Structures are given as structure tokens and as C-alpha cells.
């Protein structure tokens, strides 16, 4: 069974610009995109700068906005902690069961064009895989084959852990790439801070 929204709606802003401070999709080494309604054949573009596309909501999080029912773009977000566990089984310090109809998390809830979205390593991996990123496809296929699981098996609690490991491995593989670029720049006299 897929945890959260990972089989329906996933969002990745993209990460690691190849060109300093250029967050265009062409520059991002980890691609961005959005999938809604489980249509992984149709990864849609994401414009992180567009406040109409992306908002974060806190109506179920332990944060406050001036109006908790309205989302805010991440650039305009407010991180005003407000721990109030509400109606719980147990005590405020020894919670046995939270009421998920109230506030229950330190995580803001992202929406893309109004759709609740799964974000994080699993979402980033799914987006990269379905956008055809060769390194991601090779890594994910190898992991799933070793576990004798179909690709859909990645949309699980185990899959979340595998995606964290995949991202760590991916980041290590990029260290040599960035180091080589740094050395080339230094050898060519480029010591600019970017």
C-alpha cells in the first residue's frame, strides 16, 4: 500500500543547479515536476516562483498563519510555531493517539494548483525516474530488482527509505563532478565566489 499521496500526487521543485543560482529546469541536476491523479506518464512543469501554483497550508500543522485556512507561497511563508496537540489520547507530553482532524504535525502541507502533494525523497525520485533521468532509473531498477519488487513497490514505507539511500548515493556521485569543475576553474584562474 502506498504511503501518503505517493501513488497519486507528487511534487519536486528540482534541486542542485549546475549553473550557480540558476534554478531553471535546464540547470537543475535533479529535475522538478508534478504528477496529479497518478498520471506518471504526464510529469508537468513546476514554476517555483509562481504563487498561484504552489502554496503551503498549516491548518493541520503546529504553526500559525494570520488565516490558517489560506495557503502561502513558500517565499511568503511564516514559520510561527504553535504547539497545541488538541484532543489527544494521553497527555500533551505522552501522546498515545493524535486527532488527525486537528493539528498533528510539524510539517506544512504543500499544494500545487490546489492538489495536496507528496514531497520529499520519494517524490523527487519518482519525478526523476518518470522524467527519464538515466542515473535514477538505473539505481531504482537495481534496488527494486534486488528486492524482487515491481516499480510500484517503491511507493511504500520501504520505498521511502530506499529513496533516501538513493539520494545519498546520488549526492556522493555528484561530489566528483563538482570537485572537477572547481579544480578546472581554479586552474584557469577563476576564483570568483558564486
mmCIF file of C-alpha atoms in Angstrom:
data_model
loop_
_atom_site.group_PDB
_atom_site.id
_atom_site.type_symbol
_atom_site.label_atom_id
_atom_site.label_comp_id
_atom_site.label_asym_id
_atom_site.label_seq_id
_atom_site.Cartn_x
_atom_site.Cartn_y
_atom_site.Cartn_z
ATOM 1 C CA UNK A 1 0.000 0.000 0.000
ATOM 2 C CA UNK A 2 1.338 3.414 -0.954
ATOM 3 C CA UNK A 3 2.055 5.768 1.937
ATOM 4 C CA UNK A 4 0.527 9.216 1.769
ATOM 5 C CA UNK A 5 -0.074 10.529 -1.724
ATOM 6 C CA UNK A 6 2.859 8.861 -3.486
ATOM 7 C CA UNK A 7 0.672 6.890 -5.891
ATOM 8 C CA UNK A 8 -1.473 9.905 -6.816
ATOM 9 C CA UNK A 9 0.152 13.332 -6.454
ATOM 10 C CA UNK A 10 3.882 14.042 -6.166
ATOM 11 C CA UNK A 11 5.840 17.286 -6.406
ATOM 12 C CA UNK A 12 9.528 18.049 -6.795
ATOM 13 C CA UNK A 13 10.824 21.598 -7.111
ATOM 14 C CA UNK A 14 14.070 20.269 -8.556
ATOM 15 C CA UNK A 15 17.457 20.746 -6.919
ATOM 16 C CA UNK A 16 21.185 21.291 -7.392
ATOM 17 C CA UNK A 17 21.667 23.883 -10.120
ATOM 18 C CA UNK A 18 24.554 23.139 -12.462
ATOM 19 C CA UNK A 19 24.915 26.882 -13.050
ATOM 20 C CA UNK A 20 25.203 28.880 -9.825
ATOM 21 C CA UNK A 21 21.893 30.468 -8.778
ATOM 22 C CA UNK A 22 20.115 29.262 -11.942
ATOM 23 C CA UNK A 23 17.079 27.276 -10.860
ATOM 24 C CA UNK A 24 15.690 26.809 -14.370
ATOM 25 C CA UNK A 25 14.812 23.225 -15.228
ATOM 26 C CA UNK A 26 17.672 23.161 -17.741
ATOM 27 C CA UNK A 27 20.201 23.856 -14.988
ATOM 28 C CA UNK A 28 18.852 21.537 -12.296
ATOM 29 C CA UNK A 29 20.715 18.250 -11.930
ATOM 30 C CA UNK A 30 17.742 16.810 -10.048
ATOM 31 C CA UNK A 31 14.666 17.567 -12.175
ATOM 32 C CA UNK A 32 11.467 19.135 -10.965
ATOM 33 C CA UNK A 33 7.913 18.367 -11.912
ATOM 34 C CA UNK A 34 4.461 17.444 -10.688
ATOM 35 C CA UNK A 35 2.184 14.453 -11.171
ATOM 36 C CA UNK A 36 -1.513 14.523 -10.344
ATOM 37 C CA UNK A 37 -4.131 11.780 -10.332
ATOM 38 C CA UNK A 38 -1.458 9.089 -10.618
ATOM 39 C CA UNK A 39 -0.649 10.013 -14.241
ATOM 40 C CA UNK A 40 3.109 9.363 -14.109
ATOM 41 C CA UNK A 41 3.295 9.437 -17.908
ATOM 42 C CA UNK A 42 2.500 13.155 -17.711
ATOM 43 C CA UNK A 43 5.051 14.925 -15.499
ATOM 44 C CA UNK A 44 4.041 18.575 -15.599
ATOM 45 C CA UNK A 45 6.407 21.545 -15.235
ATOM 46 C CA UNK A 46 6.576 23.433 -11.954
ATOM 47 C CA UNK A 47 7.299 27.140 -11.609
ATOM 48 C CA UNK A 48 8.515 27.554 -8.053
ATOM 49 C CA UNK A 49 8.292 31.341 -8.332
ATOM 50 C CA UNK A 50 4.568 31.329 -9.218
ATOM 51 C CA UNK A 51 2.483 31.884 -6.055
ATOM 52 C CA UNK A 52 -0.611 30.651 -7.897
ATOM 53 C CA UNK A 53 0.996 27.237 -8.441
ATOM 54 C CA UNK A 54 2.442 26.450 -5.038
ATOM 55 C CA UNK A 55 1.152 27.142 -1.559
ATOM 56 C CA UNK A 56 1.804 25.650 1.853
ATOM 57 C CA UNK A 57 -1.003 25.177 4.355
ATOM 58 C CA UNK A 58 -0.778 24.921 8.134
ATOM 59 C CA UNK A 59 -4.343 24.007 9.089
ATOM 60 C CA UNK A 60 -3.111 20.594 10.341
ATOM 61 C CA UNK A 61 0.370 21.710 11.423
ATOM 62 C CA UNK A 62 1.632 23.210 14.654
ATOM 63 C CA UNK A 63 2.200 26.595 13.027
ATOM 64 C CA UNK A 64 0.055 29.710 12.719
ATOM 65 C CA UNK A 65 -0.726 31.936 9.760
ATOM 66 C CA UNK A 66 -2.895 35.058 10.059
ATOM 67 C CA UNK A 67 -5.599 32.921 8.387
ATOM 68 C CA UNK A 68 -4.830 29.225 8.818
ATOM 69 C CA UNK A 69 -7.276 28.250 6.073
ATOM 70 C CA UNK A 70 -5.330 30.156 3.404
ATOM 71 C CA UNK A 71 -2.107 28.834 1.947
ATOM 72 C CA UNK A 72 1.003 30.906 1.428
ATOM 73 C CA UNK A 73 3.701 30.639 -1.203
ATOM 74 C CA UNK A 74 6.925 29.244 0.354
ATOM 75 C CA UNK A 75 8.700 32.572 -0.297
ATOM 76 C CA UNK A 76 5.958 34.296 1.741
ATOM 77 C CA UNK A 77 5.568 31.578 4.345
ATOM 78 C CA UNK A 78 5.527 32.215 8.048
ATOM 79 C CA UNK A 79 7.115 29.818 10.493
ATOM 80 C CA UNK A 80 5.339 30.718 13.714
ATOM 81 C CA UNK A 81 5.403 27.579 15.906
ATOM 82 C CA UNK A 82 2.193 26.913 17.798
ATOM 83 C CA UNK A 83 2.286 23.542 19.515
ATOM 84 C CA UNK A 84 -1.241 22.711 20.505
ATOM 85 C CA UNK A 85 -1.900 18.970 20.294
ATOM 86 C CA UNK A 86 -5.636 19.485 20.775
ATOM 87 C CA UNK A 87 -7.822 16.484 21.541
ATOM 88 C CA UNK A 88 -5.385 13.619 22.146
ATOM 89 C CA UNK A 89 -5.427 10.277 23.884
ATOM 90 C CA UNK A 90 -2.843 10.520 26.612
ATOM 91 C CA UNK A 91 -1.279 13.782 27.722
ATOM 92 C CA UNK A 92 0.463 16.654 25.941
ATOM 93 C CA UNK A 93 3.815 15.087 26.809
ATOM 94 C CA UNK A 94 2.863 11.397 26.458
ATOM 95 C CA UNK A 95 0.651 11.260 23.382
ATOM 96 C CA UNK A 96 -0.858 7.877 22.547
ATOM 97 C CA UNK A 97 -3.090 8.967 19.648
ATOM 98 C CA UNK A 98 -3.442 12.299 17.829
ATOM 99 C CA UNK A 99 -6.673 13.531 16.304
ATOM 100 C CA UNK A 100 -5.758 13.880 12.620
ATOM 101 C CA UNK A 101 -8.737 16.170 12.054
ATOM 102 C CA UNK A 102 -6.875 18.742 14.156
ATOM 103 C CA UNK A 103 -3.214 19.815 14.181
ATOM 104 C CA UNK A 104 -0.909 16.812 14.323
ATOM 105 C CA UNK A 105 2.384 17.623 12.588
ATOM 106 C CA UNK A 106 5.387 19.928 12.300
ATOM 107 C CA UNK A 107 5.132 19.625 8.514
ATOM 108 C CA UNK A 108 3.395 22.224 6.356
ATOM 109 C CA UNK A 109 1.140 20.745 3.665
ATOM 110 C CA UNK A 110 2.160 21.674 0.105
ATOM 111 C CA UNK A 111 -0.421 22.167 -2.632
ATOM 112 C CA UNK A 112 0.213 22.510 -6.354
ATOM 113 C CA UNK A 113 -2.677 24.101 -8.270
ATOM 114 C CA UNK A 114 -4.839 23.164 -5.277
ATOM 115 C CA UNK A 115 -3.820 19.484 -5.185
ATOM 116 C CA UNK A 116 -2.384 18.071 -1.952
ATOM 117 C CA UNK A 117 1.078 16.795 -2.890
ATOM 118 C CA UNK A 118 3.622 14.292 -1.611
ATOM 119 C CA UNK A 119 7.089 15.879 -1.408
ATOM 120 C CA UNK A 120 10.491 14.676 -0.227
ATOM 121 C CA UNK A 121 12.931 11.971 -1.365
ATOM 122 C CA UNK A 122 10.234 9.587 -2.612
ATOM 123 C CA UNK A 123 8.545 12.304 -4.678
ATOM 124 C CA UNK A 124 11.867 13.598 -6.055
ATOM 125 C CA UNK A 125 12.901 10.078 -7.045
ATOM 126 C CA UNK A 126 9.563 9.334 -8.727
ATOM 127 C CA UNK A 127 9.723 12.589 -10.706
ATOM 128 C CA UNK A 128 13.328 11.978 -11.809
ATOM 129 C CA UNK A 129 12.509 8.382 -12.753
ATOM 130 C CA UNK A 130 9.464 9.303 -14.804
ATOM 131 C CA UNK A 131 11.275 12.204 -16.480
ATOM 132 C CA UNK A 132 13.813 9.688 -17.746
ATOM 133 C CA UNK A 133 16.834 10.540 -15.580
ATOM 134 C CA UNK A 134 19.201 7.692 -16.506
ATOM 135 C CA UNK A 135 21.075 7.544 -13.176
ATOM 136 C CA UNK A 136 17.817 7.439 -11.213
ATOM 137 C CA UNK A 137 16.313 4.777 -13.456
ATOM 138 C CA UNK A 138 19.425 2.602 -13.121
ATOM 139 C CA UNK A 139 19.556 2.999 -9.333
ATOM 140 C CA UNK A 140 15.840 2.424 -8.729
ATOM 141 C CA UNK A 141 15.626 -0.534 -11.114
ATOM 142 C CA UNK A 142 18.668 -2.122 -9.445
ATOM 143 C CA UNK A 143 17.181 -1.666 -5.952
ATOM 144 C CA UNK A 144 13.770 -2.997 -6.927
ATOM 145 C CA UNK A 145 15.293 -5.945 -8.796
ATOM 146 C CA UNK A 146 17.445 -6.865 -5.783
ATOM 147 C CA UNK A 147 14.292 -6.872 -3.650
ATOM 148 C CA UNK A 148 12.302 -8.727 -6.325
ATOM 149 C CA UNK A 149 9.675 -5.983 -6.283
ATOM 150 C CA UNK A 150 7.918 -4.181 -9.127
ATOM 151 C CA UNK A 151 8.475 -0.449 -9.574
ATOM 152 C CA UNK A 152 5.195 0.217 -7.737
ATOM 153 C CA UNK A 153 6.866 -1.277 -4.651
ATOM 154 C CA UNK A 154 8.832 1.939 -4.279
ATOM 155 C CA UNK A 155 5.593 3.625 -3.215
ATOM 156 C CA UNK A 156 5.790 2.146 0.273
ATOM 157 C CA UNK A 157 7.452 2.747 3.605
ATOM 158 C CA UNK A 158 10.390 0.655 2.408
ATOM 159 C CA UNK A 159 10.424 2.742 -0.772
ATOM 160 C CA UNK A 160 10.747 5.948 1.240
ATOM 161 C CA UNK A 161 13.853 4.534 2.925
ATOM 162 C CA UNK A 162 15.266 3.333 -0.402
ATOM 163 C CA UNK A 163 14.745 6.793 -1.904
ATOM 164 C CA UNK A 164 16.661 8.393 0.952
ATOM 165 C CA UNK A 165 19.516 5.968 0.263
ATOM 166 C CA UNK A 166 19.265 6.645 -3.482
ATOM 167 C CA UNK A 167 19.532 10.408 -2.883
ATOM 168 C CA UNK A 168 22.566 9.953 -0.639
ATOM 169 C CA UNK A 169 24.243 7.788 -3.280
ATOM 170 C CA UNK A 170 23.290 10.288 -5.992
ATOM 171 C CA UNK A 171 24.756 13.198 -3.991
ATOM 172 C CA UNK A 172 28.026 11.332 -3.458
ATOM 173 C CA UNK A 173 28.242 10.667 -7.197
ATOM 174 C CA UNK A 174 27.967 14.416 -7.841
ATOM 175 C CA UNK A 175 30.836 15.268 -5.483
ATOM 176 C CA UNK A 176 33.440 14.278 -8.069
ATOM 177 C CA UNK A 177 31.621 16.258 -10.769
ATOM 178 C CA UNK A 178 31.583 19.475 -8.721
ATOM 179 C CA UNK A 179 35.134 18.938 -7.451
ATOM 180 C CA UNK A 180 36.411 18.525 -11.021
ATOM 181 C CA UNK A 181 34.643 21.727 -12.069
ATOM 182 C CA UNK A 182 36.128 23.577 -9.110
ATOM 183 C CA UNK A 183 39.642 22.382 -9.945
ATOM 184 C CA UNK A 184 39.230 23.394 -13.597
ATOM 185 C CA UNK A 185 38.053 26.858 -12.560
ATOM 186 C CA UNK A 186 40.937 27.296 -10.133
ATOM 187 C CA UNK A 187 43.495 26.140 -12.717
ATOM 188 C CA UNK A 188 42.053 28.690 -15.142
ATOM 189 C CA UNK A 189 42.357 31.471 -12.556
ATOM 190 C CA UNK A 190 38.633 31.691 -11.784
ATOM 191 C CA UNK A 191 38.408 32.307 -8.051
ATOM 192 C CA UNK A 192 35.052 34.098 -8.099
ATOM 193 C CA UNK A 193 32.581 33.388 -5.316
ATOM 194 C CA UNK A 194 29.212 32.429 -6.768
#
